[in-house]
mmCIF file of C-alpha atoms and ligand atoms in Angstrom:
data_model
loop_
_atom_site.group_PDB
_atom_site.id
_atom_site.type_symbol
_atom_site.label_atom_id
_atom_site.label_comp_id
_atom_site.label_asym_id
_atom_site.label_seq_id
_atom_site.Cartn_x
_atom_site.Cartn_y
_atom_site.Cartn_z
ATOM 1 C CA UNK A 1 -14.232 -42.013 -1.903
ATOM 2 C CA UNK A 2 -15.547 -39.262 -0.278
ATOM 3 C CA UNK A 3 -13.445 -35.563 -0.364
ATOM 4 C CA UNK A 4 -13.295 -32.790 2.119
ATOM 5 C CA UNK A 5 -13.043 -29.668 0.731
ATOM 6 C CA UNK A 6 -11.435 -27.285 3.525
ATOM 7 C CA UNK A 7 -12.754 -23.165 2.623
ATOM 8 C CA UNK A 8 -10.386 -20.550 3.762
ATOM 9 C CA UNK A 9 -12.148 -18.534 5.550
ATOM 10 C CA UNK A 10 -13.442 -14.999 4.618
ATOM 11 C CA UNK A 11 -11.965 -11.498 5.845
ATOM 12 C CA UNK A 12 -15.427 -11.419 7.739
ATOM 13 C CA UNK A 13 -14.453 -15.234 9.152
ATOM 14 C CA UNK A 14 -11.090 -13.894 9.857
ATOM 15 C CA UNK A 15 -11.937 -10.219 11.888
ATOM 16 C CA UNK A 16 -13.882 -13.012 14.170
ATOM 17 C CA UNK A 17 -12.179 -15.560 14.499
ATOM 18 C CA UNK A 18 -8.383 -12.793 15.140
ATOM 19 C CA UNK A 19 -10.001 -10.451 16.736
ATOM 20 C CA UNK A 20 -12.014 -13.328 19.648
ATOM 21 C CA UNK A 21 -8.379 -14.460 20.049
ATOM 22 C CA UNK A 22 -6.606 -11.116 20.195
ATOM 23 C CA UNK A 23 -9.038 -10.334 23.601
ATOM 24 C CA UNK A 24 -7.050 -11.704 27.032
ATOM 25 C CA UNK A 25 -4.442 -8.725 26.216
ATOM 26 C CA UNK A 26 -5.479 -5.995 28.351
ATOM 27 C CA UNK A 27 -5.591 -2.114 26.812
ATOM 28 C CA UNK A 28 -6.199 -0.212 29.397
ATOM 29 C CA UNK A 29 -5.971 -0.392 33.778
ATOM 30 C CA UNK A 30 -10.309 -1.462 34.912
ATOM 31 C CA UNK A 31 -10.960 0.790 37.059
ATOM 32 C CA UNK A 32 -11.393 -1.194 40.622
ATOM 33 C CA UNK A 33 -15.302 -1.260 40.903
ATOM 34 C CA UNK A 34 -14.943 -3.322 37.500
ATOM 35 C CA UNK A 35 -12.780 -6.048 38.301
ATOM 36 C CA UNK A 36 -15.368 -6.483 41.104
ATOM 37 C CA UNK A 37 -18.704 -6.447 39.136
ATOM 38 C CA UNK A 38 -16.715 -8.752 35.853
ATOM 39 C CA UNK A 39 -17.046 -5.277 33.671
ATOM 40 C CA UNK A 40 -14.645 -5.215 30.666
ATOM 41 C CA UNK A 41 -14.278 -2.287 27.954
ATOM 42 C CA UNK A 42 -15.104 -4.148 24.442
ATOM 43 C CA UNK A 43 -17.737 -3.778 21.554
ATOM 44 C CA UNK A 44 -16.686 -6.775 19.504
ATOM 45 C CA UNK A 45 -12.918 -6.247 18.411
ATOM 46 C CA UNK A 46 -13.080 -2.498 19.725
ATOM 47 C CA UNK A 47 -11.609 -1.718 23.063
ATOM 48 C CA UNK A 48 -10.766 1.466 25.109
ATOM 49 C CA UNK A 49 -6.593 2.880 25.744
ATOM 50 C CA UNK A 50 -5.172 5.278 26.482
ATOM 51 C CA UNK A 51 -2.472 7.081 24.696
ATOM 52 C CA UNK A 52 0.472 8.664 25.643
ATOM 53 C CA UNK A 53 -0.918 11.608 27.264
ATOM 54 C CA UNK A 54 -4.040 10.016 28.966
ATOM 55 C CA UNK A 55 -6.023 10.521 25.446
ATOM 56 C CA UNK A 56 -8.590 7.779 25.053
ATOM 57 C CA UNK A 57 -8.614 5.743 21.865
ATOM 58 C CA UNK A 58 -10.986 2.863 20.599
ATOM 59 C CA UNK A 59 -8.243 -0.035 19.590
ATOM 60 C CA UNK A 60 -9.011 -2.428 16.953
ATOM 61 C CA UNK A 61 -6.889 -5.980 18.333
ATOM 62 C CA UNK A 62 -5.782 -8.188 16.043
ATOM 63 C CA UNK A 63 -4.083 -11.258 15.623
ATOM 64 C CA UNK A 64 -2.212 -11.383 12.670
ATOM 65 C CA UNK A 65 -2.471 -15.510 13.003
ATOM 66 C CA UNK A 66 -4.284 -17.429 16.392
ATOM 67 C CA UNK A 67 -1.644 -20.216 14.354
ATOM 68 C CA UNK A 68 1.187 -21.009 17.569
ATOM 69 C CA UNK A 69 3.436 -23.272 17.662
ATOM 70 C CA UNK A 70 4.373 -23.216 21.288
ATOM 71 C CA UNK A 71 1.259 -24.943 24.283
ATOM 72 C CA UNK A 72 1.437 -22.382 26.794
ATOM 73 C CA UNK A 73 -0.538 -23.561 28.888
ATOM 74 C CA UNK A 74 -3.114 -20.980 29.086
ATOM 75 C CA UNK A 75 -3.405 -19.543 26.313
ATOM 76 C CA UNK A 76 -6.846 -20.049 24.330
ATOM 77 C CA UNK A 77 -4.304 -20.001 20.538
ATOM 78 C CA UNK A 78 -2.372 -22.814 22.086
ATOM 79 C CA UNK A 79 -1.126 -25.647 19.761
ATOM 80 C CA UNK A 80 -2.531 -27.910 22.512
ATOM 81 C CA UNK A 81 -6.737 -27.212 22.133
ATOM 82 C CA UNK A 82 -7.847 -28.259 18.571
ATOM 83 C CA UNK A 83 -9.115 -24.586 16.789
ATOM 84 C CA UNK A 84 -9.690 -23.557 13.067
ATOM 85 C CA UNK A 85 -6.856 -21.583 12.501
ATOM 86 C CA UNK A 86 -6.027 -18.640 9.899
ATOM 87 C CA UNK A 87 -3.781 -15.828 9.287
ATOM 88 C CA UNK A 88 -4.650 -12.537 7.779
ATOM 89 C CA UNK A 89 -2.788 -11.488 5.180
ATOM 90 C CA UNK A 90 -0.397 -7.525 6.062
ATOM 91 C CA UNK A 91 -3.183 -6.256 2.567
ATOM 92 C CA UNK A 92 -6.553 -7.364 3.819
ATOM 93 C CA UNK A 93 -4.678 -6.844 7.384
ATOM 94 C CA UNK A 94 -3.944 -3.573 6.348
ATOM 95 C CA UNK A 95 -7.027 -2.219 3.919
ATOM 96 C CA UNK A 96 -9.587 -4.492 7.124
ATOM 97 C CA UNK A 97 -8.288 -1.834 9.450
ATOM 98 C CA UNK A 98 -8.483 1.038 7.209
ATOM 99 C CA UNK A 99 -11.473 0.036 5.969
ATOM 100 C CA UNK A 100 -13.178 0.812 9.783
ATOM 101 C CA UNK A 101 -11.087 3.819 10.895
ATOM 102 C CA UNK A 102 -12.412 5.293 8.069
ATOM 103 C CA UNK A 103 -15.923 4.294 9.017
ATOM 104 C CA UNK A 104 -14.421 5.974 13.077
ATOM 105 C CA UNK A 105 -15.367 2.890 14.757
ATOM 106 C CA UNK A 106 -11.811 3.263 15.371
ATOM 107 C CA UNK A 107 -8.930 5.159 16.370
ATOM 108 C CA UNK A 108 -5.662 2.842 16.593
ATOM 109 C CA UNK A 109 -4.332 -0.967 15.942
ATOM 110 C CA UNK A 110 -3.381 -3.569 18.646
ATOM 111 C CA UNK A 111 -1.691 -5.902 16.796
ATOM 112 C CA UNK A 112 -0.962 -9.398 18.013
ATOM 113 C CA UNK A 113 0.892 -12.584 16.854
ATOM 114 C CA UNK A 114 0.618 -16.368 17.475
ATOM 115 C CA UNK A 115 4.151 -17.838 17.148
ATOM 116 C CA UNK A 116 4.329 -19.860 13.406
ATOM 117 C CA UNK A 117 6.837 -21.007 12.234
ATOM 118 C CA UNK A 118 9.611 -18.910 14.663
ATOM 119 C CA UNK A 119 9.352 -15.296 16.064
ATOM 120 C CA UNK A 120 11.665 -13.750 13.162
ATOM 121 C CA UNK A 121 8.833 -14.847 10.015
ATOM 122 C CA UNK A 122 5.390 -14.015 12.831
ATOM 123 C CA UNK A 123 7.623 -10.037 13.025
ATOM 124 C CA UNK A 124 7.673 -10.132 9.147
ATOM 125 C CA UNK A 125 4.673 -10.083 9.299
ATOM 126 C CA UNK A 126 3.941 -8.239 11.173
ATOM 127 C CA UNK A 127 5.710 -5.116 10.540
ATOM 128 C CA UNK A 128 4.059 -5.845 6.653
ATOM 129 C CA UNK A 129 0.605 -5.187 8.194
ATOM 130 C CA UNK A 130 2.229 -2.057 10.096
ATOM 131 C CA UNK A 131 3.936 -0.933 6.618
ATOM 132 C CA UNK A 132 1.348 -1.390 4.621
ATOM 133 C CA UNK A 133 -0.639 1.476 6.774
ATOM 134 C CA UNK A 134 2.215 4.183 7.761
ATOM 135 C CA UNK A 135 3.754 3.808 4.713
ATOM 136 C CA UNK A 136 1.432 3.256 1.799
ATOM 137 C CA UNK A 137 -1.581 4.732 3.137
ATOM 138 C CA UNK A 138 -0.254 7.593 4.987
ATOM 139 C CA UNK A 139 -2.349 5.763 8.367
ATOM 140 C CA UNK A 140 -0.342 7.854 10.721
ATOM 141 C CA UNK A 141 -2.597 7.270 13.824
ATOM 142 C CA UNK A 142 -1.925 4.941 17.191
ATOM 143 C CA UNK A 143 -0.482 1.716 16.454
ATOM 144 C CA UNK A 144 0.807 -0.646 18.843
ATOM 145 C CA UNK A 145 1.897 -3.445 18.225
ATOM 146 C CA UNK A 146 3.544 -6.877 20.613
ATOM 147 C CA UNK A 147 6.511 -7.829 20.421
ATOM 148 C CA UNK A 148 7.829 -11.533 19.716
ATOM 149 C CA UNK A 149 10.175 -13.488 21.894
ATOM 150 C CA UNK A 150 12.970 -14.438 20.547
ATOM 151 C CA UNK A 151 13.370 -11.706 17.679
ATOM 152 C CA UNK A 152 16.208 -10.232 16.545
ATOM 153 C CA UNK A 153 17.163 -7.075 16.558
ATOM 154 C CA UNK A 154 16.343 -5.768 13.301
ATOM 155 C CA UNK A 155 12.899 -6.231 13.857
ATOM 156 C CA UNK A 156 13.022 -5.037 17.652
ATOM 157 C CA UNK A 157 14.751 -1.888 15.556
ATOM 158 C CA UNK A 158 11.626 -2.111 13.281
ATOM 159 C CA UNK A 159 8.792 -1.835 15.223
ATOM 160 C CA UNK A 160 9.980 0.562 17.433
ATOM 161 C CA UNK A 161 10.363 3.096 14.649
ATOM 162 C CA UNK A 162 6.520 2.103 13.286
ATOM 163 C CA UNK A 163 4.884 1.554 16.674
ATOM 164 C CA UNK A 164 4.060 4.363 19.001
ATOM 165 C CA UNK A 165 3.413 1.425 22.202
ATOM 166 C CA UNK A 166 5.674 -2.124 22.399
ATOM 167 C CA UNK A 167 4.617 -4.277 24.540
ATOM 168 C CA UNK A 168 5.907 -8.384 24.820
ATOM 169 C CA UNK A 169 4.376 -10.321 27.729
ATOM 170 C CA UNK A 170 6.458 -11.434 29.928
ATOM 171 C CA UNK A 171 2.805 -13.905 31.851
ATOM 172 C CA UNK A 172 5.480 -14.497 34.293
ATOM 173 C CA UNK A 173 7.725 -12.891 37.189
ATOM 174 C CA UNK A 174 10.514 -15.805 37.103
ATOM 175 C CA UNK A 175 11.823 -18.288 34.719
ATOM 176 C CA UNK A 176 10.963 -20.493 37.833
ATOM 177 C CA UNK A 177 7.492 -19.669 37.284
ATOM 178 C CA UNK A 178 7.893 -18.936 33.449
ATOM 179 C CA UNK A 179 8.714 -22.947 33.540
ATOM 180 C CA UNK A 180 5.324 -24.198 34.709
ATOM 181 C CA UNK A 181 3.012 -21.881 32.644
ATOM 182 C CA UNK A 182 5.000 -21.873 29.307
ATOM 183 C CA UNK A 183 7.012 -24.470 28.811
ATOM 184 C CA UNK A 184 8.785 -23.642 26.372
ATOM 185 C CA UNK A 185 9.763 -20.110 27.022
ATOM 186 C CA UNK A 186 12.361 -18.380 28.088
ATOM 187 C CA UNK A 187 12.523 -15.758 29.894
ATOM 188 C CA UNK A 188 16.591 -13.484 30.828
ATOM 189 C CA UNK A 189 17.371 -13.597 27.189
ATOM 190 C CA UNK A 190 14.458 -14.201 24.824
ATOM 191 C CA UNK A 191 11.566 -12.310 26.104
ATOM 192 C CA UNK A 192 13.056 -9.548 29.313
ATOM 193 C CA UNK A 193 15.930 -9.215 26.296
ATOM 194 C CA UNK A 194 13.786 -8.165 23.874
ATOM 195 C CA UNK A 195 12.675 -5.262 26.236
ATOM 196 C CA UNK A 196 15.791 -3.857 26.775
ATOM 197 C CA UNK A 197 16.433 -3.437 23.377
ATOM 198 C CA UNK A 198 13.272 -1.865 23.046
ATOM 199 C CA UNK A 199 13.795 0.295 25.774
ATOM 200 C CA UNK A 200 17.244 1.418 24.702
ATOM 201 C CA UNK A 201 16.571 2.480 20.987
ATOM 202 C CA UNK A 202 12.969 4.288 22.247
ATOM 203 C CA UNK A 203 15.724 6.460 24.532
ATOM 204 C CA UNK A 204 18.522 6.735 21.474
ATOM 205 C CA UNK A 205 15.686 7.680 19.821
ATOM 206 C CA UNK A 206 14.625 10.907 22.599
ATOM 207 C CA UNK A 207 17.788 11.682 22.596
ATOM 208 C CA UNK A 208 18.957 11.852 19.380
ATOM 209 C CA UNK A 209 14.724 13.217 18.483
ATOM 210 C CA UNK A 210 13.777 10.300 15.979
ATOM 211 C CA UNK A 211 10.522 9.599 16.198
ATOM 212 C CA UNK A 212 10.332 5.972 18.051
ATOM 213 C CA UNK A 213 7.466 4.495 20.171
ATOM 214 C CA UNK A 214 6.990 6.220 23.118
ATOM 215 C CA UNK A 215 5.738 3.635 25.921
ATOM 216 C CA UNK A 216 6.573 0.084 26.639
ATOM 217 C CA UNK A 217 3.936 -2.362 29.117
ATOM 218 C CA UNK A 218 3.923 -5.739 29.365
ATOM 219 C CA UNK A 219 1.493 -7.766 30.990
ATOM 220 C CA UNK A 220 1.748 -10.603 33.809
ATOM 221 C CA UNK A 221 -0.456 -13.971 34.229
ATOM 222 C CA UNK A 222 -2.020 -13.831 37.392
ATOM 223 C CA UNK A 223 -3.083 -16.455 39.866
ATOM 224 C CA UNK A 224 -2.363 -19.807 37.907
ATOM 225 C CA UNK A 225 1.006 -21.191 38.475
ATOM 226 C CA UNK A 226 1.421 -19.970 42.751
ATOM 227 C CA UNK A 227 3.469 -16.441 42.030
ATOM 228 C CA UNK A 228 3.356 -15.558 44.547
ATOM 229 C CA UNK A 229 2.242 -10.531 44.951
ATOM 230 C CA UNK A 230 5.366 -10.253 45.629
ATOM 231 C CA UNK A 231 6.862 -11.716 43.483
ATOM 232 C CA UNK A 232 5.102 -10.200 40.808
ATOM 233 C CA UNK A 233 6.438 -6.747 41.960
ATOM 234 C CA UNK A 234 9.830 -7.360 42.396
ATOM 235 C CA UNK A 235 9.561 -7.895 38.782
ATOM 236 C CA UNK A 236 7.457 -4.797 38.003
ATOM 237 C CA UNK A 237 8.948 -3.131 39.918
ATOM 238 C CA UNK A 238 13.081 -3.798 37.915
ATOM 239 C CA UNK A 239 11.151 -3.394 34.775
ATOM 240 C CA UNK A 240 10.365 0.245 35.718
ATOM 241 C CA UNK A 241 13.429 0.825 37.454
ATOM 242 C CA UNK A 242 15.899 -0.381 34.139
ATOM 243 C CA UNK A 243 13.751 -1.125 31.163
ATOM 244 C CA UNK A 244 11.802 1.965 32.110
ATOM 245 C CA UNK A 245 7.488 0.559 31.689
ATOM 246 C CA UNK A 246 5.115 2.801 31.416
ATOM 247 C CA UNK A 247 1.892 0.043 32.261
ATOM 248 C CA UNK A 248 2.326 -2.988 33.938
ATOM 249 C CA UNK A 249 -1.014 -5.302 33.234
ATOM 250 C CA UNK A 250 -2.518 -8.336 35.198
ATOM 251 C CA UNK A 251 -4.441 -10.837 33.861
ATOM 252 C CA UNK A 252 -6.592 -12.670 36.386
ATOM 253 C CA UNK A 253 -6.117 -16.131 35.879
ATOM 254 C CA UNK A 254 -8.812 -17.824 33.763
ATOM 255 C CA UNK A 255 -9.901 -21.525 32.534
ATOM 256 C CA UNK A 256 -9.999 -22.051 29.313
ATOM 257 C CA UNK A 257 -11.274 -25.443 27.819
ATOM 258 C CA UNK A 258 -9.409 -28.143 26.409
ATOM 259 C CA UNK A 259 -6.733 -26.538 27.675
ATOM 260 C CA UNK A 260 -4.000 -28.545 30.733
ATOM 261 C CA UNK A 261 -4.603 -26.134 32.931
ATOM 262 C CA UNK A 262 -9.161 -26.055 32.185
ATOM 263 C CA UNK A 263 -9.716 -27.371 36.069
ATOM 264 C CA UNK A 264 -7.641 -24.386 37.211
ATOM 265 C CA UNK A 265 -10.131 -22.401 39.687
ATOM 266 C CA UNK A 266 -10.522 -19.279 38.041
ATOM 267 C CA UNK A 267 -8.204 -16.271 40.054
ATOM 268 C CA UNK A 268 -9.582 -13.485 41.969
ATOM 269 C CA UNK A 269 -10.340 -10.675 40.019
ATOM 270 C CA UNK A 270 -8.862 -7.959 43.417
ATOM 271 C CA UNK A 271 -5.968 -9.594 43.732
ATOM 272 C CA UNK A 272 -5.158 -8.675 40.071
ATOM 273 C CA UNK A 273 -7.030 -5.330 40.783
ATOM 274 C CA UNK A 274 -4.230 -4.736 44.392
ATOM 275 C CA UNK A 275 -1.735 -5.628 41.634
ATOM 276 C CA UNK A 276 -2.246 -2.079 39.963
ATOM 277 C CA UNK A 277 -2.813 -0.566 42.982
ATOM 278 C CA UNK A 278 0.614 -1.044 44.637
ATOM 279 C CA UNK A 279 2.279 -1.042 40.602
ATOM 280 C CA UNK A 280 0.605 2.370 40.847
ATOM 281 C CA UNK A 281 2.809 3.769 44.531
ATOM 282 C CA UNK A 282 6.033 2.272 42.362
ATOM 283 C CA UNK A 283 5.383 4.088 39.609
ATOM 284 C CA UNK A 284 3.238 7.565 40.685
ATOM 285 C CA UNK A 285 4.155 7.665 44.641
ATOM 286 C CA UNK A 286 7.068 6.897 45.394
ATOM 287 C CA UNK A 287 7.223 3.686 47.292
ATOM 288 C CA UNK A 288 9.547 0.743 47.013
ATOM 289 C CA UNK A 289 8.789 -2.918 46.196
ATOM 290 C CA UNK A 290 10.263 -2.862 50.292
ATOM 291 C CA UNK A 291 7.937 -0.834 51.181
ATOM 292 C CA UNK A 292 4.085 -2.219 49.748
ATOM 293 C CA UNK A 293 2.403 -4.804 52.773
ATOM 294 C CA UNK A 294 3.702 -7.691 52.219
ATOM 295 C CA UNK A 295 1.782 -10.844 54.090
ATOM 296 C CA UNK A 296 4.532 -13.888 55.338
ATOM 297 C CA UNK A 297 3.155 -15.523 52.369
ATOM 298 C CA UNK A 298 3.722 -12.724 49.247
ATOM 299 C CA UNK A 299 1.107 -11.232 49.233
ATOM 300 C CA UNK A 300 -0.884 -8.228 49.764
ATOM 301 C CA UNK A 301 -4.132 -7.801 52.083
ATOM 302 C CA UNK A 302 -7.696 -8.207 49.706
ATOM 303 C CA UNK A 303 -9.873 -6.345 52.331
ATOM 304 C CA UNK A 304 -8.205 -3.235 51.932
ATOM 305 C CA UNK A 305 -6.177 -1.365 49.541
ATOM 306 C CA UNK A 306 -2.445 -1.312 49.333
ATOM 307 C CA UNK A 307 -1.893 1.904 50.688
ATOM 308 C CA UNK A 308 -4.185 1.842 53.461
ATOM 309 C CA UNK A 309 -3.090 -1.283 54.559
ATOM 310 C CA UNK A 310 0.718 0.721 54.866
ATOM 311 C CA UNK A 311 -0.915 3.510 55.849
ATOM 312 C CA UNK A 312 -2.401 0.622 58.925
ATOM 313 C CA UNK A 313 1.449 0.337 59.985
ATOM 314 C CA UNK A 314 3.171 3.461 59.808
ATOM 315 C CA UNK A 315 0.899 6.776 59.359
ATOM 316 C CA UNK A 316 1.165 6.323 64.014
ATOM 317 C CA UNK A 317 0.549 10.257 63.584
ATOM 318 C CA UNK A 318 -1.489 12.299 61.388
ATOM 319 C CA UNK A 319 -0.133 14.970 58.733
ATOM 320 C CA UNK A 320 -1.136 18.373 58.738
ATOM 321 C CA UNK A 321 -1.971 19.297 55.043
ATOM 322 C CA UNK A 322 -1.151 23.283 55.017
ATOM 323 C CA UNK A 323 2.458 22.195 55.781
ATOM 324 C CA UNK A 324 2.635 18.077 54.145
ATOM 325 C CA UNK A 325 5.146 17.851 50.973
ATOM 326 C CA UNK A 326 4.048 16.246 48.357
ATOM 327 C CA UNK A 327 4.957 13.105 49.285
ATOM 328 C CA UNK A 328 3.844 12.836 52.545
ATOM 329 C CA UNK A 329 0.852 14.626 51.134
ATOM 330 C CA UNK A 330 1.324 10.826 48.829
ATOM 331 C CA UNK A 331 1.360 8.529 51.337
ATOM 332 C CA UNK A 332 -2.079 9.388 52.889
ATOM 333 C CA UNK A 333 -4.720 6.591 51.412
ATOM 334 C CA UNK A 334 -7.352 8.607 48.991
ATOM 335 C CA UNK A 335 -4.457 11.015 47.867
ATOM 336 C CA UNK A 336 -3.614 10.638 44.502
ATOM 337 C CA UNK A 337 0.031 12.536 41.806
ATOM 338 C CA UNK A 338 -3.365 14.241 40.804
ATOM 339 C CA UNK A 339 -4.965 15.618 43.504
ATOM 340 C CA UNK A 340 -1.650 15.985 45.781
ATOM 341 C CA UNK A 341 -0.182 18.810 43.923
ATOM 342 C CA UNK A 342 -4.381 20.524 43.681
ATOM 343 C CA UNK A 343 -3.917 20.675 47.812
ATOM 344 C CA UNK A 344 0.014 22.869 46.615
ATOM 345 C CA UNK A 345 -2.037 24.524 44.685
ATOM 346 C CA UNK A 346 -4.797 25.671 46.799
ATOM 347 C CA UNK A 347 -3.296 25.745 49.578
ATOM 348 C CA UNK A 348 -0.942 28.594 48.247
ATOM 349 C CA UNK A 349 -4.446 30.535 47.977
ATOM 350 C CA UNK A 350 -5.243 30.363 51.513
ATOM 351 C CA UNK A 351 -5.607 26.994 54.784
ATOM 352 C CA UNK A 352 -7.306 24.221 53.668
ATOM 353 C CA UNK A 353 -9.765 23.838 57.118
ATOM 354 C CA UNK A 354 -12.181 20.921 56.791
ATOM 355 C CA UNK A 355 -13.042 17.324 55.216
ATOM 356 C CA UNK A 356 -15.101 19.147 52.092
ATOM 357 C CA UNK A 357 -11.946 21.222 50.127
ATOM 358 C CA UNK A 358 -10.243 18.767 50.366
ATOM 359 C CA UNK A 359 -13.156 16.145 48.810
ATOM 360 C CA UNK A 360 -14.116 18.958 45.883
ATOM 361 C CA UNK A 361 -9.816 18.117 45.307
ATOM 362 C CA UNK A 362 -9.994 14.830 44.342
ATOM 363 C CA UNK A 363 -9.193 13.302 47.705
ATOM 364 C CA UNK A 364 -11.557 10.176 48.161
ATOM 365 C CA UNK A 365 -12.033 11.809 51.985
ATOM 366 C CA UNK A 366 -13.834 8.372 53.290
ATOM 367 C CA UNK A 367 -9.508 7.334 53.159
ATOM 368 C CA UNK A 368 -7.257 10.231 54.190
ATOM 369 C CA UNK A 369 -9.657 10.978 56.892
ATOM 370 C CA UNK A 370 -8.860 9.144 59.392
ATOM 371 C CA UNK A 371 -4.848 10.383 58.687
ATOM 372 C CA UNK A 372 -5.008 14.219 58.220
ATOM 373 C CA UNK A 373 -5.024 17.558 60.506
ATOM 374 C CA UNK A 374 -6.960 20.818 58.188
ATOM 375 C CA UNK A 375 -5.243 23.984 60.729
ATOM 376 C CA UNK A 376 -4.404 21.322 63.110
ATOM 377 C CA UNK A 377 -7.819 19.693 63.421
ATOM 378 C CA UNK A 378 -8.979 16.003 62.139
ATOM 379 C CA UNK A 379 -11.168 15.856 59.923
ATOM 380 C CA UNK A 380 -14.710 13.498 60.426
ATOM 381 C CA UNK A 381 -13.989 9.759 59.396
ATOM 382 C CA UNK A 382 -16.266 8.077 56.786
ATOM 383 C CA UNK A 383 -14.778 5.484 56.225
ATOM 384 C CA UNK A 384 -14.344 4.024 52.607
ATOM 385 C CA UNK A 385 -15.923 0.427 51.320
ATOM 386 C CA UNK A 386 -12.694 0.572 48.684
HETATM 387 S S1 LIG B 401 3.347 -17.636 21.877
HETATM 388 FE FE1 LIG B 401 1.350 -19.262 24.197
HETATM 389 S S2 LIG B 401 0.696 -16.868 24.111
HETATM 390 FE FE2 LIG B 401 1.278 -16.702 22.818
HETATM 391 S S3 LIG B 401 0.265 -17.419 20.671
HETATM 392 FE FE3 LIG B 401 1.342 -18.958 21.641
HETATM 393 S S4 LIG B 401 0.077 -19.943 23.378
HETATM 394 FE FE4 LIG B 401 -0.549 -18.126 23.120
#
């Protein structure tokens, strides 16, 4: 009689499997040019990310396990797809990370997981990994920890205590879209509700001066189930207001072999780029969701940035750079928060009278020129490509 011998993967094999499957989570807002050219930021299991305060870090991105009881239709890890399943024990994963950190190959940890057998058991393992790092190994560096949908309050609380950033991927803008994308998941309580707990715990810790995670993020799958940009950005806008969300990430759908969506076309990556730009308008530029230039179908234009489209519709008179308020400056295409602040500082020293002055202050002058006056004169117009 033939005997089947099932070998438990060794640490290197687990590392290969569990870091590859962690790749779907986005850790860095990609530059528009990178999105267009499909340029990633990953080298094996190392991913670039930006910490609070802007410092760059190299993250070790990994799953605790790729076993999952759910069958989300877009997901590589879904239980509906036959593949080798494995799990890092907390000690194994903590030791692996410490070794990579000591070799100076990674600076931080991004830990996510498939869900098996349930949310709390999964979070227990993830928290045990992080506790070993913080308490036994004395690791004080950056940790981004995923919250598992449906996890109990005490696990969310411990995650907020131990991590620097916590996140939970909403995946879809509402329950109706989630039903098509991930039929086993529940939006209002087990996903949004857990983000709300985390937001409140972080707010309380800040008030009381306790150490806690400093930022909350989420991610959406874009283009798999017909959701509009308006639906996504209405939810993101609400998350900024109610959850003090630091960042929404947008992952353009791409079909996974043998998944229920394997025959569907990939989403245009430019759509994700436009969603990031619209989110910047909401978060950093003082626009509201009602200002965004959606078409009748609730989609943003793809051939220009949403701020350029807004300016074409609303900025009928050029704005005098030497008199504009910060809020007015931020409405001009090509001027962001940093360049607006530089303009305000520079014009306290001298009047800005030439487009080269704006270029030196970091303004994308090809975009800004049609909308500005410099000392009463229009600037020469140079059209930008993006
Ligand atoms: S819960 Fe869904 S998205 Fe998360 S690992 Fe399981 S199948 Fe994938």
